[in-house]
Coordinates of N, CA and C in Angstrom, one line a residue:
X249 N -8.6 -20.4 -2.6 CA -7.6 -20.7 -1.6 C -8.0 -21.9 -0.7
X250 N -9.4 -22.0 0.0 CA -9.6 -23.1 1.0 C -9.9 -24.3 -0.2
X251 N -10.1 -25.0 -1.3 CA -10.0 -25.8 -1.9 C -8.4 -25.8 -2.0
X252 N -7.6 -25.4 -2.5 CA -6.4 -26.0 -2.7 C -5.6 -26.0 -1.3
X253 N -5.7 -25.3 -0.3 CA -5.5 -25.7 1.1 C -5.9 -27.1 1.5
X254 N -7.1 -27.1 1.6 CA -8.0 -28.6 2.0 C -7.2 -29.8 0.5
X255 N -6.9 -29.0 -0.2 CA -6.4 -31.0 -0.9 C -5.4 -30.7 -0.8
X256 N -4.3 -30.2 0.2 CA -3.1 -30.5 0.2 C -2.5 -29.6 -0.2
X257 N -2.7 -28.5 -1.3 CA -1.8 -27.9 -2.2 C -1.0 -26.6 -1.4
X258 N 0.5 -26.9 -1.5 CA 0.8 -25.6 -0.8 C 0.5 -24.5 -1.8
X259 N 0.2 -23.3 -0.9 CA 0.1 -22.4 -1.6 C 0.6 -21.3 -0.7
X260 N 1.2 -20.0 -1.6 CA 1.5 -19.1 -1.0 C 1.3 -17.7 -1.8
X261 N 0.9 -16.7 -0.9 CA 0.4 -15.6 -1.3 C 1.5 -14.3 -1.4
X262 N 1.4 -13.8 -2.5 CA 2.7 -12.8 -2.4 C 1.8 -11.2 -3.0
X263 N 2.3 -10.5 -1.7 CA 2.3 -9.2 -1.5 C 0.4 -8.9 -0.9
X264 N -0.4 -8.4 -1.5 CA -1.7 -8.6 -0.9 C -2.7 -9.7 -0.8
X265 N -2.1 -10.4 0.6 CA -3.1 -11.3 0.3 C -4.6 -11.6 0.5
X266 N -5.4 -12.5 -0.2 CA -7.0 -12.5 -0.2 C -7.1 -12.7 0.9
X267 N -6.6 -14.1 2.0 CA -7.1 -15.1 2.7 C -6.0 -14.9 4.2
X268 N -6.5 -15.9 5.1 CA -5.0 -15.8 6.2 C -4.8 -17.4 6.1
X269 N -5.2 -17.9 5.2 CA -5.0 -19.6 4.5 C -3.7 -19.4 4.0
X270 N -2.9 -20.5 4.1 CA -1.6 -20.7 3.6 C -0.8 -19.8 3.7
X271 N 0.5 -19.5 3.2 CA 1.7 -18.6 3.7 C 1.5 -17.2 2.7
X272 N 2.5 -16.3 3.3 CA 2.5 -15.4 2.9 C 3.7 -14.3 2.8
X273 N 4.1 -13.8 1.7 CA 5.0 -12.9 1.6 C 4.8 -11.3 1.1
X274 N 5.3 -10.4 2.1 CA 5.0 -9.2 1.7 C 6.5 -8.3 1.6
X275 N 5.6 -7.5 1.3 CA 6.9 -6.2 1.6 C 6.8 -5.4 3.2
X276 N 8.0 -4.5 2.9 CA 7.7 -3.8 4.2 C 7.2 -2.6 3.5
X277 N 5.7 -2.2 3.6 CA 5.5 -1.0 2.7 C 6.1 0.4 3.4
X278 N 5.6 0.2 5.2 CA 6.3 1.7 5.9 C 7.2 1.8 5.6
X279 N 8.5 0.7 6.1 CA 9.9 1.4 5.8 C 9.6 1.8 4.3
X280 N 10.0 1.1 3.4 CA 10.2 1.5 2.3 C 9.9 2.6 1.9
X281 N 8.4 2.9 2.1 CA 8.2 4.4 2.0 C 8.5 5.2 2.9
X282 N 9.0 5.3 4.1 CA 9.5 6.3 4.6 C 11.0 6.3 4.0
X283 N 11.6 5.4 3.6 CA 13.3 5.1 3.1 C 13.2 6.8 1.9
X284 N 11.8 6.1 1.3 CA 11.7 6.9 -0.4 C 11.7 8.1 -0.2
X285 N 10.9 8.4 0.9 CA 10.4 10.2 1.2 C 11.6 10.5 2.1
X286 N 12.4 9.9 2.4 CA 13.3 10.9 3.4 C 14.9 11.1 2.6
X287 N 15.1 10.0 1.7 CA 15.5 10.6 0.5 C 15.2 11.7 -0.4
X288 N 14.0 11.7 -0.8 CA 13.2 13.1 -1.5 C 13.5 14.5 -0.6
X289 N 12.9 14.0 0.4 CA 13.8 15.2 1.3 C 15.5 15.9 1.4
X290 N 16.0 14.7 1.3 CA 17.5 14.8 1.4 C 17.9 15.8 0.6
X291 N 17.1 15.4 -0.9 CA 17.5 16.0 -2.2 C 17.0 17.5 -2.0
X292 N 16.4 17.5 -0.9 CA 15.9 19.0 -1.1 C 14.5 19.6 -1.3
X293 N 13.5 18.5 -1.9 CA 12.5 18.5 -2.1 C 11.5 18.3 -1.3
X294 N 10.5 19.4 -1.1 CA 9.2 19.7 0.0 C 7.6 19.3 -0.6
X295 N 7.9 19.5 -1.4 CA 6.2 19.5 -2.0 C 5.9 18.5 -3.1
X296 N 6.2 16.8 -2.1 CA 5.8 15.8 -2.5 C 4.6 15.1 -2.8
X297 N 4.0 14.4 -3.7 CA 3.0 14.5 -3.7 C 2.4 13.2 -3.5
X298 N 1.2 12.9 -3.1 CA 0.7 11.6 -2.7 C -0.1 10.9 -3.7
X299 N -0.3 10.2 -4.7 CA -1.0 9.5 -5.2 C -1.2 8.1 -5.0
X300 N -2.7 7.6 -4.8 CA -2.6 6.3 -4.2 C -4.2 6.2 -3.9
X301 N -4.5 4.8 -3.5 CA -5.5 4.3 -3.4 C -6.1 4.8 -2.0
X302 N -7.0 5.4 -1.5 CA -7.1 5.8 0.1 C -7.0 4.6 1.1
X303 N -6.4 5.1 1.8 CA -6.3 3.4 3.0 C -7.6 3.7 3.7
X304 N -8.5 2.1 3.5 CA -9.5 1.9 4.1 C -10.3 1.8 2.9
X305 N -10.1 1.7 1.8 CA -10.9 2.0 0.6 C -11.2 0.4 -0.2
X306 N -9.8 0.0 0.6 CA -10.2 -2.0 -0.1 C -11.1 -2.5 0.1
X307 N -12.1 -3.8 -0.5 CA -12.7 -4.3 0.1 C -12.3 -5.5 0.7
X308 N -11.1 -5.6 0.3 CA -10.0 -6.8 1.1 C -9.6 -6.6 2.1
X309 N -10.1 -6.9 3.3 CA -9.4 -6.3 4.7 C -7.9 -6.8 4.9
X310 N -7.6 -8.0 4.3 CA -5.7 -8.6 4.2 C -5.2 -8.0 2.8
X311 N -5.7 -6.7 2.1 CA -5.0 -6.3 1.1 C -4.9 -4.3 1.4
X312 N -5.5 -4.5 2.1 CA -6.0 -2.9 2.8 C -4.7 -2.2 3.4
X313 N -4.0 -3.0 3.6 CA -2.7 -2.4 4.9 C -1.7 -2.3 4.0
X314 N -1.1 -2.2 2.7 CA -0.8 -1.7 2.1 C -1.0 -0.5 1.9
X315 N -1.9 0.1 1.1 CA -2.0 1.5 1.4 C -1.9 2.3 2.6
X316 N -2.7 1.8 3.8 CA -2.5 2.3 5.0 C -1.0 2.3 5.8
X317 N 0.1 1.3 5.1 CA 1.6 2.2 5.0 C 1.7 2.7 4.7
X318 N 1.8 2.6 3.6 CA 2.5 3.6 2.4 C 2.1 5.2 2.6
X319 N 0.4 5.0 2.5 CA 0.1 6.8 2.9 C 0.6 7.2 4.5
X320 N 0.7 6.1 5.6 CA 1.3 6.3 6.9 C 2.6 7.4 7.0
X321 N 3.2 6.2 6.4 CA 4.9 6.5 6.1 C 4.9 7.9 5.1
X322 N 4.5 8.2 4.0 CA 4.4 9.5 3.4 C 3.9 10.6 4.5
X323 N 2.7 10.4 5.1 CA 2.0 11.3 5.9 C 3.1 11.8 7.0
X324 N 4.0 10.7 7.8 CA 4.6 11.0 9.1 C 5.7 11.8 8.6
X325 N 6.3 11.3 7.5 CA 7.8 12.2 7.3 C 7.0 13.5 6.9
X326 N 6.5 13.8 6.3 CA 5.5 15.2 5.4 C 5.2 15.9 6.5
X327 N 4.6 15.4 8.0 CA 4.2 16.3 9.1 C 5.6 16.7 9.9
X328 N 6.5 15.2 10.0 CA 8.0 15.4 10.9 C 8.5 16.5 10.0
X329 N 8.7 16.9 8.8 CA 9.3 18.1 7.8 C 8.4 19.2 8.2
X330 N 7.6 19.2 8.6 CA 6.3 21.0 8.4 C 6.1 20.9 6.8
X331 N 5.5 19.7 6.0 CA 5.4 20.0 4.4 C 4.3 19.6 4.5
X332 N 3.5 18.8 5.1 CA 2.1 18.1 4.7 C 1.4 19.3 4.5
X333 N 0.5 19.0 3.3 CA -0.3 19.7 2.8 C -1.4 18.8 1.9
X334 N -2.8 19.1 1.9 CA -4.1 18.2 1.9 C -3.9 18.6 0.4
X335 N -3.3 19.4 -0.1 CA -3.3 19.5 -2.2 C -2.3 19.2 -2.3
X336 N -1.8 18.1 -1.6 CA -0.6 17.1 -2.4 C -1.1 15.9 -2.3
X337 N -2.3 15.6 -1.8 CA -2.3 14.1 -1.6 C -3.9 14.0 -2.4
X338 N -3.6 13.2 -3.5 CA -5.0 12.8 -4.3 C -5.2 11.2 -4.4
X339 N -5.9 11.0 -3.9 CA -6.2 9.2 -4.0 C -7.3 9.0 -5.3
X340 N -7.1 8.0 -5.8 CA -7.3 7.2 -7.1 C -7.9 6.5 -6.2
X341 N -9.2 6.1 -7.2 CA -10.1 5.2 -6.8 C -9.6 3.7 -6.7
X342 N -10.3 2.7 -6.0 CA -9.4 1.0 -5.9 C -10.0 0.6 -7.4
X343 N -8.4 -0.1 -7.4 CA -9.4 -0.8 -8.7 C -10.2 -2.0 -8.3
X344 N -10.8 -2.4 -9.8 CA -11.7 -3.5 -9.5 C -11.4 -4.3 -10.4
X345 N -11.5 -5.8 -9.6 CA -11.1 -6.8 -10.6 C -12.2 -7.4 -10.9
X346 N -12.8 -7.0 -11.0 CA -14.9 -7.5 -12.0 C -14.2 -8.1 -13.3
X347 N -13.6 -7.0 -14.0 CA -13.2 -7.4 -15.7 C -12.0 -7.6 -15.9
X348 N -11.2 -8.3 -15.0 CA -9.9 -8.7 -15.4 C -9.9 -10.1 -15.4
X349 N -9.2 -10.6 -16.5 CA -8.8 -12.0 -16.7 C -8.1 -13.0 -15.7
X350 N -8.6 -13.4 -15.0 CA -7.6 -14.2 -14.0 C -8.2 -13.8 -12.4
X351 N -8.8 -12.7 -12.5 CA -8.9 -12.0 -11.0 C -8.8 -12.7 -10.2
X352 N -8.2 -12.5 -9.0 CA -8.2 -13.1 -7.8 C -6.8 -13.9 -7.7
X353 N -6.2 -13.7 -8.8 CA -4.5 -14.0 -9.0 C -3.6 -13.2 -9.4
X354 N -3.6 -12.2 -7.8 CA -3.0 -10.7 -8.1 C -4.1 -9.7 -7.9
X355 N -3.6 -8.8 -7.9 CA -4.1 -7.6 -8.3 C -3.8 -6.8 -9.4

């Protein structure tokens, strides 16, 4: 990222980004996930379940806050309902990009 910053190159980063170098585009992870779970609710359904990376588990501190919505927004509608429960939420380990082709372009 600071080599192609430093010669000029725009660059921009979409969804988790590595660096706070060049621009950036994300999602809104809370809304969205609260949007998703309060629909699930709508439908009637209580005993939703959480799968996901644990927030605080990245070692990317500008890719971290992703999860830390998403389980936010799951967590707050789940306690605003009386449904949260600790055996609905299982976190998957982060992945790792050691052995991926390209790493560091994406996740």
């Amino acid at each position: 990222m600071a080599h192609a910053v430093d010669a000029g190159v725009p660059v921009v980063q979409v969804e988790r980004p590595r660096s706070e170098l060049g621009h950036r585009i994300t999602v809104k992870n809370y809304q969205g996930a609260e949007r998703a779970m309060r629909h699930l609710i709508e439908l009637g359904h209580r005993r939703i379940a959480y799968v996901g990376e644990e927030p605080g588990s990245q070692s990317n501190p500008f890719a971290d806050y992703v999860e830390n919505e998403r389980f936010g927004a799951y967590r707050d509608v789940m306690v605003s309902m009386s449904c949260f429960r600790d055996e609905l939420v299982s976190f998957a380990r982060p992945k790792s990009s050691e052995h991926i082709p390209g790493a560091g372009h994406g996740y």
